[in-house]
Amino acid sequence: MMFNKSQLKAIDKVISTDLIDAGIDYVIFMDMAGNTIAKHDNGKNNLDSVAFAALAAGNFAAVDAMAKLVGESEFSLLFHKGKKLSIHFSKVNDDTLLITMFTKDISLGLVRLKVSEAINQINKILVEN
Amino acid sequence: MALINIKNREVQIKIVYYGPGRGGKTTNLEYINKKYKQQIKTEMVSLKTQDDRTLFFDFLPFDVGQIKGFDVTIQLYTVPGQVKYNATRKLVLRGVDGIVFVADVQKEQRKKNIDSLNQLYENLKIYNLDLFNIPFVMQYNKIDLRQSKIPTLSSKIMQKDLNSLIKVPALEASALKGGNVILTLKKIISMTLASIQDQIF
Ligand SMILES: Nc1nc2c(ncn2[C@@H]2O[C@H](COP(=O)(O)OP(=O)(O)OP(=O)(O)O)[C@@H](O)[C@H]2O)c(=O)[nH]1
Ligand SMILES: [Mg+2]
């Protein structure tokens, strides 16, 4: 999967204005192999994002395989809730994932709304090229 | 740690194929899967990228029948060998009972073999396991390439690089053609069973 400069710039803008500015702490846009394409944070976290993305990819692949075992074509959304921080995974297209991390300061409902808007925009950017 | 169920007289053993990326770990499991189709009740699970690199693990459970009144199941796993997946490799090593190290005899992979073995030593420490004290088999894979123009390392050099300290059984193999794949498997199974003898038998 290849992205040109203007696509990457446009994706960066979507992530920072739609997601980070809305109160989401950390966003990683990555491919299914765990390679980070774009990543943004609000400066409050220091995360080993290479390890994180690799594990996220493994996790997503595992859940995908579970879906197939129970006869679902996919579980397109995954959510892990922690005491302070929660993580939300969604599929952008067949090749990419968007991962967001957020605290209790923002509701899951709003996160889902913002994420789905961002995904629509990213998909538009990807077909434009 | 092997899962031992005294009540049902079942033993489950976890064997992990470890080694550098593209060394042939997945190919080992694929060969075993093909060879022992009848004994393998479930499908092999492979969590991989689109270009067939292991992303999380391959998984192949495998019945070896009764040993001293216990039903023994072997669970074979591979790790993802690419450098960037070390966090994932560590997860796969949890609960490991025996290790096959699949090294690549291609000359250009020499450093990757050594780095991978060194990292395995570190990764095992997380689980209080000692590389020098766990059932371990070395496999020098892609031996078929010696017949090609691709530069390869002699087994003497492989031994010196990887096995001069730990001194474990080592086999030359060709996972692609099947050479010594089963022998490697048998060796690690018998070593692992021997190591848990005291706990059960
Ligand atoms: N010539 C030759 N090629 C082999 C042999 N074993 C594996 N290969 C090839 O090497 C490549 C990598 O094999 P894999 O089994 O996917 O390697 P791996 O160790 O699982 O790699 P990762 O999943 O990235 O860690 C494939 O193209 C295999 O066909 C062998 O014995 N001889
Ligand atoms: Mg593999």
mmCIF file of C-alpha atoms and ligand atoms in Angstrom:
data_model
loop_
_atom_site.group_PDB
_atom_site.id
_atom_site.type_symbol
_atom_site.label_atom_id
_atom_site.label_comp_id
_atom_site.label_asym_id
_atom_site.label_seq_id
_atom_site.Cartn_x
_atom_site.Cartn_y
_atom_site.Cartn_z
ATOM 1 C CA MET A 1 0.000 0.000 0.000
ATOM 2 C CA MET A 2 1.376 3.365 -1.040
ATOM 3 C CA PHE A 3 0.412 6.839 0.007
ATOM 4 C CA ASN A 4 1.535 10.005 -1.669
ATOM 5 C CA LYS A 5 2.587 13.122 0.178
ATOM 6 C CA SER A 6 -0.639 14.995 -0.248
ATOM 7 C CA GLN A 7 -2.662 12.012 0.960
ATOM 8 C CA LEU A 8 -0.525 11.691 4.048
ATOM 9 C CA LYS A 9 -0.857 15.393 4.722
ATOM 10 C CA ALA A 10 -4.608 15.256 4.360
ATOM 11 C CA ILE A 11 -4.816 12.225 6.651
ATOM 12 C CA ASP A 12 -2.682 13.990 9.243
ATOM 13 C CA LYS A 13 -5.045 16.906 9.143
ATOM 14 C CA VAL A 14 -8.125 14.737 9.614
ATOM 15 C CA ILE A 15 -6.569 13.002 12.589
ATOM 16 C CA SER A 16 -5.399 16.139 14.320
ATOM 17 C CA THR A 17 -8.488 18.252 13.763
ATOM 18 C CA ASP A 18 -11.223 15.633 14.001
ATOM 19 C CA LEU A 19 -9.784 13.366 16.631
ATOM 20 C CA ILE A 20 -7.032 14.952 18.727
ATOM 21 C CA ASP A 21 -8.779 18.321 18.913
ATOM 22 C CA ALA A 22 -11.971 16.540 19.947
ATOM 23 C CA GLY A 23 -10.226 15.254 23.067
ATOM 24 C CA ILE A 24 -8.806 11.883 21.987
ATOM 25 C CA ASP A 25 -5.372 11.299 23.511
ATOM 26 C CA TYR A 26 -3.633 9.139 20.972
ATOM 27 C CA VAL A 27 -4.330 8.055 17.419
ATOM 28 C CA ILE A 28 -2.461 5.575 15.256
ATOM 29 C CA PHE A 29 -3.339 4.945 11.633
ATOM 30 C CA MET A 30 -1.599 1.750 10.575
ATOM 31 C CA ASP A 31 -1.615 -1.082 8.113
ATOM 32 C CA MET A 32 -2.635 -4.638 8.980
ATOM 33 C CA ALA A 33 1.000 -5.632 9.400
ATOM 34 C CA GLY A 34 1.434 -3.152 12.234
ATOM 35 C CA ASN A 35 3.355 -0.502 10.326
ATOM 36 C CA THR A 36 2.447 2.983 11.457
ATOM 37 C CA ILE A 37 1.308 5.278 8.663
ATOM 38 C CA ALA A 38 0.390 8.265 10.799
ATOM 39 C CA LYS A 39 0.390 8.879 14.511
ATOM 40 C CA HIS A 40 -0.722 11.776 16.658
ATOM 41 C CA ASP A 41 -0.977 12.462 20.333
ATOM 42 C CA ASN A 42 -1.830 15.266 22.657
ATOM 43 C CA GLY A 43 1.622 15.161 24.233
ATOM 44 C CA LYS A 44 0.431 13.564 27.476
ATOM 45 C CA ASN A 45 1.527 10.032 26.688
ATOM 46 C CA ASN A 46 4.799 8.426 25.952
ATOM 47 C CA LEU A 47 4.048 5.136 24.394
ATOM 48 C CA ASP A 48 6.267 2.610 22.610
ATOM 49 C CA SER A 49 4.212 2.919 19.473
ATOM 50 C CA VAL A 50 6.191 0.372 17.457
ATOM 51 C CA ALA A 51 5.458 -2.378 19.947
ATOM 52 C CA PHE A 52 1.927 -1.107 20.369
ATOM 53 C CA ALA A 53 1.175 -1.184 16.650
ATOM 54 C CA ALA A 54 2.674 -4.661 16.268
ATOM 55 C CA LEU A 55 0.550 -5.999 19.120
ATOM 56 C CA ALA A 56 -2.525 -4.225 17.822
ATOM 57 C CA ALA A 57 -2.047 -5.865 14.438
ATOM 58 C CA GLY A 58 -1.670 -9.278 16.087
ATOM 59 C CA ASN A 59 -4.716 -8.662 18.217
ATOM 60 C CA PHE A 60 -6.788 -7.611 15.238
ATOM 61 C CA ALA A 61 -5.656 -10.630 13.256
ATOM 62 C CA ALA A 62 -6.543 -12.906 16.164
ATOM 63 C CA VAL A 63 -10.022 -11.418 16.532
ATOM 64 C CA ASP A 64 -10.514 -11.685 12.797
ATOM 65 C CA ALA A 65 -9.627 -15.372 12.920
ATOM 66 C CA MET A 66 -12.061 -15.828 15.827
ATOM 67 C CA ALA A 67 -14.799 -14.171 13.791
ATOM 68 C CA LYS A 68 -14.249 -16.646 10.980
ATOM 69 C CA LEU A 69 -14.400 -19.557 13.434
ATOM 70 C CA VAL A 70 -17.842 -18.491 14.647
ATOM 71 C CA GLY A 71 -19.019 -17.789 11.111
ATOM 72 C CA GLU A 72 -18.822 -14.006 11.087
ATOM 73 C CA SER A 73 -17.094 -12.389 8.160
ATOM 74 C CA GLU A 74 -15.561 -9.852 10.513
ATOM 75 C CA PHE A 75 -15.852 -7.924 13.744
ATOM 76 C CA SER A 76 -15.190 -4.488 12.372
ATOM 77 C CA LEU A 77 -14.918 -2.769 15.717
ATOM 78 C CA LEU A 78 -13.010 -3.619 18.854
ATOM 79 C CA PHE A 79 -13.029 -1.885 22.167
ATOM 80 C CA HIS A 80 -10.906 -2.412 25.263
ATOM 81 C CA LYS A 81 -11.928 -0.571 28.394
ATOM 82 C CA GLY A 82 -9.449 0.270 31.125
ATOM 83 C CA LYS A 83 -9.713 2.131 34.405
ATOM 84 C CA LYS A 84 -8.146 5.286 33.059
ATOM 85 C CA LEU A 85 -7.652 4.643 29.388
ATOM 86 C CA SER A 86 -9.658 2.881 26.754
ATOM 87 C CA ILE A 87 -8.666 1.733 23.307
ATOM 88 C CA HIS A 88 -10.840 1.606 20.260
ATOM 89 C CA PHE A 89 -9.869 -0.211 17.045
ATOM 90 C CA SER A 90 -11.668 0.180 13.775
ATOM 91 C CA LYS A 91 -11.076 -1.043 10.337
ATOM 92 C CA VAL A 92 -10.674 1.725 7.760
ATOM 93 C CA ASN A 93 -10.501 -0.573 4.746
ATOM 94 C CA ASP A 94 -9.122 -4.031 4.016
ATOM 95 C CA ASP A 95 -5.563 -2.865 4.533
ATOM 96 C CA THR A 96 -5.665 -0.338 7.343
ATOM 97 C CA LEU A 97 -6.762 0.226 10.918
ATOM 98 C CA LEU A 98 -7.392 3.285 13.004
ATOM 99 C CA ILE A 99 -6.623 3.023 16.682
ATOM 100 C CA THR A 100 -7.683 5.633 19.182
ATOM 101 C CA MET A 101 -6.920 5.929 22.872
ATOM 102 C CA PHE A 102 -8.928 8.112 25.164
ATOM 103 C CA THR A 103 -9.696 8.772 28.816
ATOM 104 C CA LYS A 104 -12.988 9.146 30.654
ATOM 105 C CA ASP A 105 -13.001 12.833 29.735
ATOM 106 C CA ILE A 106 -14.645 11.906 26.462
ATOM 107 C CA SER A 107 -17.604 9.578 25.998
ATOM 108 C CA LEU A 108 -17.450 6.405 23.937
ATOM 109 C CA GLY A 109 -20.399 7.648 21.923
ATOM 110 C CA LEU A 110 -18.580 10.781 20.872
ATOM 111 C CA VAL A 111 -15.422 8.818 20.098
ATOM 112 C CA ARG A 112 -17.360 6.443 17.871
ATOM 113 C CA LEU A 113 -18.995 9.308 16.063
ATOM 114 C CA LYS A 114 -15.716 11.144 15.540
ATOM 115 C CA VAL A 115 -13.928 7.983 14.467
ATOM 116 C CA SER A 116 -16.553 7.059 11.940
ATOM 117 C CA GLU A 117 -16.428 10.576 10.475
ATOM 118 C CA ALA A 118 -12.644 10.394 10.303
ATOM 119 C CA ILE A 119 -12.787 6.992 8.613
ATOM 120 C CA ASN A 120 -15.144 8.320 5.964
ATOM 121 C CA GLN A 121 -12.808 11.186 5.278
ATOM 122 C CA ILE A 122 -9.712 9.008 5.178
ATOM 123 C CA ASN A 123 -11.396 6.647 2.737
ATOM 124 C CA LYS A 124 -12.241 9.614 0.533
ATOM 125 C CA ILE A 125 -8.628 10.745 0.626
ATOM 126 C CA LEU A 126 -7.423 7.253 -0.254
ATOM 127 C CA VAL A 127 -9.553 6.965 -3.374
ATOM 128 C CA GLU A 128 -8.746 10.502 -4.532
ATOM 129 C CA ASN A 129 -4.973 9.998 -4.799
ATOM 130 C CA MET B 1 4.987 -24.801 31.777
ATOM 131 C CA ALA B 2 3.253 -27.926 30.586
ATOM 132 C CA LEU B 3 -0.395 -28.191 31.478
ATOM 133 C CA ILE B 4 -0.887 -31.414 33.363
ATOM 134 C CA ASN B 5 -4.333 -32.659 34.251
ATOM 135 C CA ILE B 6 -3.907 -35.558 36.641
ATOM 136 C CA LYS B 7 -7.629 -36.215 36.836
ATOM 137 C CA ASN B 8 -8.184 -36.652 33.099
ATOM 138 C CA ARG B 9 -4.655 -37.890 32.649
ATOM 139 C CA GLU B 10 -3.882 -35.304 30.019
ATOM 140 C CA VAL B 11 -0.676 -33.458 29.295
ATOM 141 C CA GLN B 12 -0.355 -30.438 27.051
ATOM 142 C CA ILE B 13 3.039 -29.326 25.892
ATOM 143 C CA LYS B 14 3.907 -26.094 24.139
ATOM 144 C CA ILE B 15 6.743 -26.061 21.643
ATOM 145 C CA VAL B 16 7.766 -22.816 19.967
ATOM 146 C CA TYR B 17 9.625 -22.493 16.680
ATOM 147 C CA TYR B 18 11.788 -19.415 17.035
ATOM 148 C CA GLY B 19 14.279 -17.726 14.715
ATOM 149 C CA PRO B 20 14.932 -14.877 12.320
ATOM 150 C CA GLY B 21 12.384 -13.678 9.777
ATOM 151 C CA ARG B 22 12.033 -15.816 6.653
ATOM 152 C CA GLY B 23 14.084 -18.589 8.220
ATOM 153 C CA GLY B 24 11.426 -21.235 7.571
ATOM 154 C CA LYS B 25 9.489 -21.605 10.844
ATOM 155 C CA THR B 26 6.091 -21.488 9.194
ATOM 156 C CA THR B 27 7.302 -23.832 6.457
ATOM 157 C CA ASN B 28 8.247 -26.388 9.154
ATOM 158 C CA LEU B 29 4.710 -26.330 10.542
ATOM 159 C CA GLU B 30 3.161 -26.480 7.098
ATOM 160 C CA TYR B 31 5.170 -29.580 6.325
ATOM 161 C CA ILE B 32 4.197 -31.234 9.613
ATOM 162 C CA ASN B 33 0.572 -30.341 8.995
ATOM 163 C CA LYS B 34 0.655 -31.936 5.568
ATOM 164 C CA LYS B 35 2.530 -34.989 6.701
ATOM 165 C CA TYR B 36 0.317 -35.788 9.687
ATOM 166 C CA LYS B 37 -3.051 -34.745 8.317
ATOM 167 C CA GLN B 38 -4.876 -37.692 9.863
ATOM 168 C CA GLN B 39 -3.658 -37.049 13.385
ATOM 169 C CA ILE B 40 -4.368 -33.347 13.305
ATOM 170 C CA LYS B 41 -7.993 -32.743 14.099
ATOM 171 C CA THR B 42 -8.088 -28.993 13.751
ATOM 172 C CA GLU B 43 -6.925 -26.640 11.088
ATOM 173 C CA MET B 44 -3.614 -24.895 11.404
ATOM 174 C CA VAL B 45 -4.167 -21.316 12.480
ATOM 175 C CA SER B 46 -1.884 -18.804 10.769
ATOM 176 C CA LEU B 47 -2.100 -15.156 11.680
ATOM 177 C CA LYS B 48 -0.146 -13.554 8.912
ATOM 178 C CA THR B 49 0.234 -10.484 6.746
ATOM 179 C CA GLN B 50 -0.917 -10.330 3.155
ATOM 180 C CA ASP B 51 2.574 -11.212 1.978
ATOM 181 C CA ASP B 52 2.590 -14.394 4.090
ATOM 182 C CA ARG B 53 4.822 -13.198 6.897
ATOM 183 C CA THR B 54 3.789 -14.364 10.343
ATOM 184 C CA LEU B 55 2.119 -11.516 12.182
ATOM 185 C CA PHE B 56 1.310 -13.112 15.507
ATOM 186 C CA PHE B 57 1.806 -16.870 15.372
ATOM 187 C CA ASP B 58 1.063 -20.111 13.588
ATOM 188 C CA PHE B 59 -0.612 -22.717 15.731
ATOM 189 C CA LEU B 60 -0.810 -26.450 15.171
ATOM 190 C CA PRO B 61 -2.108 -28.800 17.877
ATOM 191 C CA PHE B 62 -1.033 -32.319 17.518
ATOM 192 C CA ASP B 63 -1.907 -35.587 19.315
ATOM 193 C CA VAL B 64 0.925 -37.934 20.033
ATOM 194 C CA GLY B 65 -1.255 -40.538 21.709
ATOM 195 C CA GLN B 66 -0.761 -42.170 25.070
ATOM 196 C CA ILE B 67 2.470 -42.049 26.949
ATOM 197 C CA LYS B 68 2.491 -43.954 30.236
ATOM 198 C CA GLY B 69 -1.243 -43.632 30.524
ATOM 199 C CA PHE B 70 -1.363 -39.945 29.748
ATOM 200 C CA ASP B 71 -2.934 -38.445 26.642
ATOM 201 C CA VAL B 72 -0.255 -36.158 25.308
ATOM 202 C CA THR B 73 -1.032 -33.175 23.104
ATOM 203 C CA ILE B 74 1.695 -31.099 21.587
ATOM 204 C CA GLN B 75 0.938 -27.536 20.639
ATOM 205 C CA LEU B 76 3.272 -26.154 18.049
ATOM 206 C CA TYR B 77 3.662 -22.416 17.689
ATOM 207 C CA THR B 78 5.838 -20.174 15.568
ATOM 208 C CA VAL B 79 6.820 -16.633 16.428
ATOM 209 C CA PRO B 80 6.916 -13.769 13.943
ATOM 210 C CA GLY B 81 10.582 -13.399 13.059
ATOM 211 C CA GLN B 82 10.674 -9.842 11.758
ATOM 212 C CA VAL B 83 12.660 -7.536 14.020
ATOM 213 C CA LYS B 84 9.782 -5.136 14.617
ATOM 214 C CA TYR B 85 7.573 -7.827 16.162
ATOM 215 C CA ASN B 86 9.526 -8.501 19.330
ATOM 216 C CA ALA B 87 6.662 -7.511 21.621
ATOM 217 C CA THR B 88 4.574 -10.151 19.886
ATOM 218 C CA ARG B 89 7.336 -12.753 20.072
ATOM 219 C CA LYS B 90 7.482 -12.325 23.816
ATOM 220 C CA LEU B 91 3.762 -13.076 24.086
ATOM 221 C CA VAL B 92 4.079 -16.283 22.111
ATOM 222 C CA LEU B 93 6.865 -17.516 24.394
ATOM 223 C CA ARG B 94 4.622 -17.486 27.448
ATOM 224 C CA GLY B 95 4.381 -20.990 28.856
ATOM 225 C CA VAL B 96 6.876 -22.508 26.449
ATOM 226 C CA ASP B 97 8.181 -25.995 27.255
ATOM 227 C CA GLY B 98 10.566 -26.569 24.379
ATOM 228 C CA ILE B 99 12.143 -24.536 21.592
ATOM 229 C CA VAL B 100 13.245 -25.254 18.056
ATOM 230 C CA PHE B 101 15.548 -22.549 16.777
ATOM 231 C CA VAL B 102 15.249 -22.352 13.003
ATOM 232 C CA ALA B 103 18.405 -20.739 11.684
ATOM 233 C CA ASP B 104 18.913 -19.816 8.047
ATOM 234 C CA VAL B 105 22.077 -21.183 6.418
ATOM 235 C CA GLN B 106 22.200 -18.367 3.869
ATOM 236 C CA LYS B 107 25.394 -16.426 4.298
ATOM 237 C CA GLU B 108 23.647 -13.089 4.289
ATOM 238 C CA GLN B 109 21.469 -14.159 7.214
ATOM 239 C CA ARG B 110 24.421 -14.851 9.485
ATOM 240 C CA LYS B 111 24.043 -11.813 11.712
ATOM 241 C CA LYS B 112 20.263 -12.160 11.864
ATOM 242 C CA ASN B 113 20.593 -15.698 13.227
ATOM 243 C CA ILE B 114 22.922 -14.540 15.979
ATOM 244 C CA ASP B 115 20.829 -11.487 16.860
ATOM 245 C CA SER B 116 17.701 -13.583 17.027
ATOM 246 C CA LEU B 117 19.302 -16.121 19.367
ATOM 247 C CA ASN B 118 20.591 -13.341 21.629
ATOM 248 C CA GLN B 119 17.172 -11.787 21.772
ATOM 249 C CA LEU B 120 15.623 -15.150 22.586
ATOM 250 C CA TYR B 121 17.925 -15.364 25.599
ATOM 251 C CA GLU B 122 16.641 -11.981 26.791
ATOM 252 C CA ASN B 123 13.017 -12.776 26.031
ATOM 253 C CA LEU B 124 13.110 -16.028 28.002
ATOM 254 C CA LYS B 125 14.376 -14.195 31.064
ATOM 255 C CA ILE B 126 11.034 -12.400 31.294
ATOM 256 C CA TYR B 127 9.486 -15.764 32.155
ATOM 257 C CA ASN B 128 12.374 -16.793 34.394
ATOM 258 C CA LEU B 129 13.477 -19.281 31.802
ATOM 259 C CA ASP B 130 17.065 -19.960 30.937
ATOM 260 C CA LEU B 131 18.132 -20.644 27.378
ATOM 261 C CA PHE B 132 20.777 -22.982 28.775
ATOM 262 C CA ASN B 133 18.249 -24.966 30.682
ATOM 263 C CA ILE B 134 15.236 -25.540 28.465
ATOM 264 C CA PRO B 135 14.665 -28.352 25.959
ATOM 265 C CA PHE B 136 16.196 -26.923 22.818
ATOM 266 C CA VAL B 137 16.935 -28.126 19.295
ATOM 267 C CA MET B 138 18.907 -26.209 16.690
ATOM 268 C CA GLN B 139 17.839 -26.511 13.083
ATOM 269 C CA TYR B 140 20.065 -25.313 10.255
ATOM 270 C CA ASN B 141 17.462 -24.797 7.587
ATOM 271 C CA LYS B 142 17.527 -24.356 3.809
ATOM 272 C CA ILE B 143 20.314 -26.853 3.444
ATOM 273 C CA ASP B 144 18.987 -27.494 -0.079
ATOM 274 C CA LEU B 145 20.457 -24.123 -1.065
ATOM 275 C CA ARG B 146 23.932 -25.665 -0.877
ATOM 276 C CA GLN B 147 23.050 -27.128 -4.277
ATOM 277 C CA SER B 148 22.352 -23.668 -5.660
ATOM 278 C CA LYS B 149 24.434 -20.599 -6.421
ATOM 279 C CA ILE B 150 23.288 -18.833 -3.261
ATOM 280 C CA PRO B 151 26.165 -18.528 -0.754
ATOM 281 C CA THR B 152 25.581 -20.588 2.375
ATOM 282 C CA LEU B 153 27.383 -21.167 5.642
ATOM 283 C CA SER B 154 28.888 -24.511 6.554
ATOM 284 C CA SER B 155 27.404 -26.339 9.495
ATOM 285 C CA LYS B 156 30.731 -25.898 11.234
ATOM 286 C CA ILE B 157 30.316 -22.144 11.114
ATOM 287 C CA MET B 158 26.681 -22.396 12.126
ATOM 288 C CA GLN B 159 27.727 -24.498 15.118
ATOM 289 C CA LYS B 160 30.388 -22.004 16.062
ATOM 290 C CA ASP B 161 28.028 -19.043 15.738
ATOM 291 C CA LEU B 162 25.009 -20.492 17.475
ATOM 292 C CA ASN B 163 25.815 -23.657 19.322
ATOM 293 C CA SER B 164 29.291 -23.353 20.812
ATOM 294 C CA LEU B 165 27.918 -22.321 24.201
ATOM 295 C CA ILE B 166 24.563 -24.000 24.560
ATOM 296 C CA LYS B 167 25.646 -27.269 22.912
ATOM 297 C CA VAL B 168 22.240 -28.673 22.046
ATOM 298 C CA PRO B 169 21.322 -31.235 19.390
ATOM 299 C CA ALA B 170 21.550 -29.665 15.940
ATOM 300 C CA LEU B 171 20.099 -30.852 12.644
ATOM 301 C CA GLU B 172 20.533 -29.770 9.068
ATOM 302 C CA ALA B 173 17.151 -29.458 7.427
ATOM 303 C CA SER B 174 15.158 -28.368 4.449
ATOM 304 C CA ALA B 175 11.722 -27.335 5.585
ATOM 305 C CA LEU B 176 10.724 -26.700 2.002
ATOM 306 C CA LYS B 177 11.545 -30.251 0.882
ATOM 307 C CA GLY B 178 10.769 -31.857 4.223
ATOM 308 C CA GLY B 179 14.279 -32.994 5.014
ATOM 309 C CA ASN B 180 14.727 -33.571 8.740
ATOM 310 C CA VAL B 181 11.596 -31.632 9.622
ATOM 311 C CA ILE B 182 10.057 -34.640 11.329
ATOM 312 C CA LEU B 183 13.327 -35.614 12.944
ATOM 313 C CA THR B 184 13.607 -32.129 14.423
ATOM 314 C CA LEU B 185 10.077 -32.432 15.735
ATOM 315 C CA LYS B 186 10.664 -35.877 17.222
ATOM 316 C CA LYS B 187 13.833 -34.706 18.890
ATOM 317 C CA ILE B 188 12.230 -31.696 20.570
ATOM 318 C CA ILE B 189 9.208 -33.733 21.650
ATOM 319 C CA SER B 190 11.327 -36.409 23.263
ATOM 320 C CA MET B 191 13.536 -33.854 25.000
ATOM 321 C CA THR B 192 10.527 -31.936 26.269
ATOM 322 C CA LEU B 193 8.775 -35.054 27.496
ATOM 323 C CA ALA B 194 11.952 -36.115 29.272
ATOM 324 C CA SER B 195 12.154 -32.738 30.990
ATOM 325 C CA ILE B 196 8.664 -32.984 32.440
ATOM 326 C CA GLN B 197 9.018 -36.659 33.408
ATOM 327 C CA ASP B 198 9.568 -35.857 37.041
ATOM 328 C CA GLN B 199 6.365 -33.873 37.209
ATOM 329 C CA ILE B 200 4.128 -36.675 36.015
ATOM 330 C CA PHE B 201 5.488 -40.064 35.271
HETATM 331 N N1 LIG C 1 15.189 -23.074 -0.344
HETATM 332 C C1 LIG C 1 14.483 -23.151 0.794
HETATM 333 N N2 LIG C 1 13.583 -22.211 1.069
HETATM 334 C C2 LIG C 1 12.871 -22.325 2.229
HETATM 335 C C3 LIG C 1 13.090 -23.379 3.136
HETATM 336 N N3 LIG C 1 12.261 -23.211 4.191
HETATM 337 C C4 LIG C 1 11.561 -22.081 3.948
HETATM 338 N N4 LIG C 1 11.919 -21.562 2.766
HETATM 339 C C5 LIG C 1 11.381 -20.341 2.119
HETATM 340 O O1 LIG C 1 11.719 -19.215 2.889
HETATM 341 C C6 LIG C 1 10.663 -18.267 2.882
HETATM 342 C C7 LIG C 1 10.243 -17.932 4.299
HETATM 343 O O2 LIG C 1 9.704 -19.091 4.918
HETATM 344 P P1 LIG C 1 8.718 -19.003 6.157
HETATM 345 O O3 LIG C 1 8.446 -20.384 6.608
HETATM 346 O O4 LIG C 1 7.548 -18.148 5.835
HETATM 347 O O5 LIG C 1 9.653 -18.235 7.193
HETATM 348 P P2 LIG C 1 9.324 -17.773 8.690
HETATM 349 O O6 LIG C 1 10.494 -18.148 9.507
HETATM 350 O O7 LIG C 1 7.994 -18.310 9.104
HETATM 351 O O8 LIG C 1 9.263 -16.174 8.505
HETATM 352 P P3 LIG C 1 8.507 -15.094 9.453
HETATM 353 O O9 LIG C 1 7.089 -15.529 9.541
HETATM 354 O O10 LIG C 1 8.665 -13.779 8.792
HETATM 355 O O11 LIG C 1 9.203 -15.122 10.768
HETATM 356 C C8 LIG C 1 9.542 -18.886 2.059
HETATM 357 O O12 LIG C 1 9.622 -18.375 0.767
HETATM 358 C C9 LIG C 1 9.867 -20.364 2.093
HETATM 359 O O13 LIG C 1 9.391 -21.052 0.962
HETATM 360 C C10 LIG C 1 14.050 -24.374 2.796
HETATM 361 O O14 LIG C 1 14.305 -25.336 3.495
HETATM 362 N N5 LIG C 1 14.737 -24.188 1.622
HETATM 363 MG MG MG C 2 6.344 -17.435 9.773
#
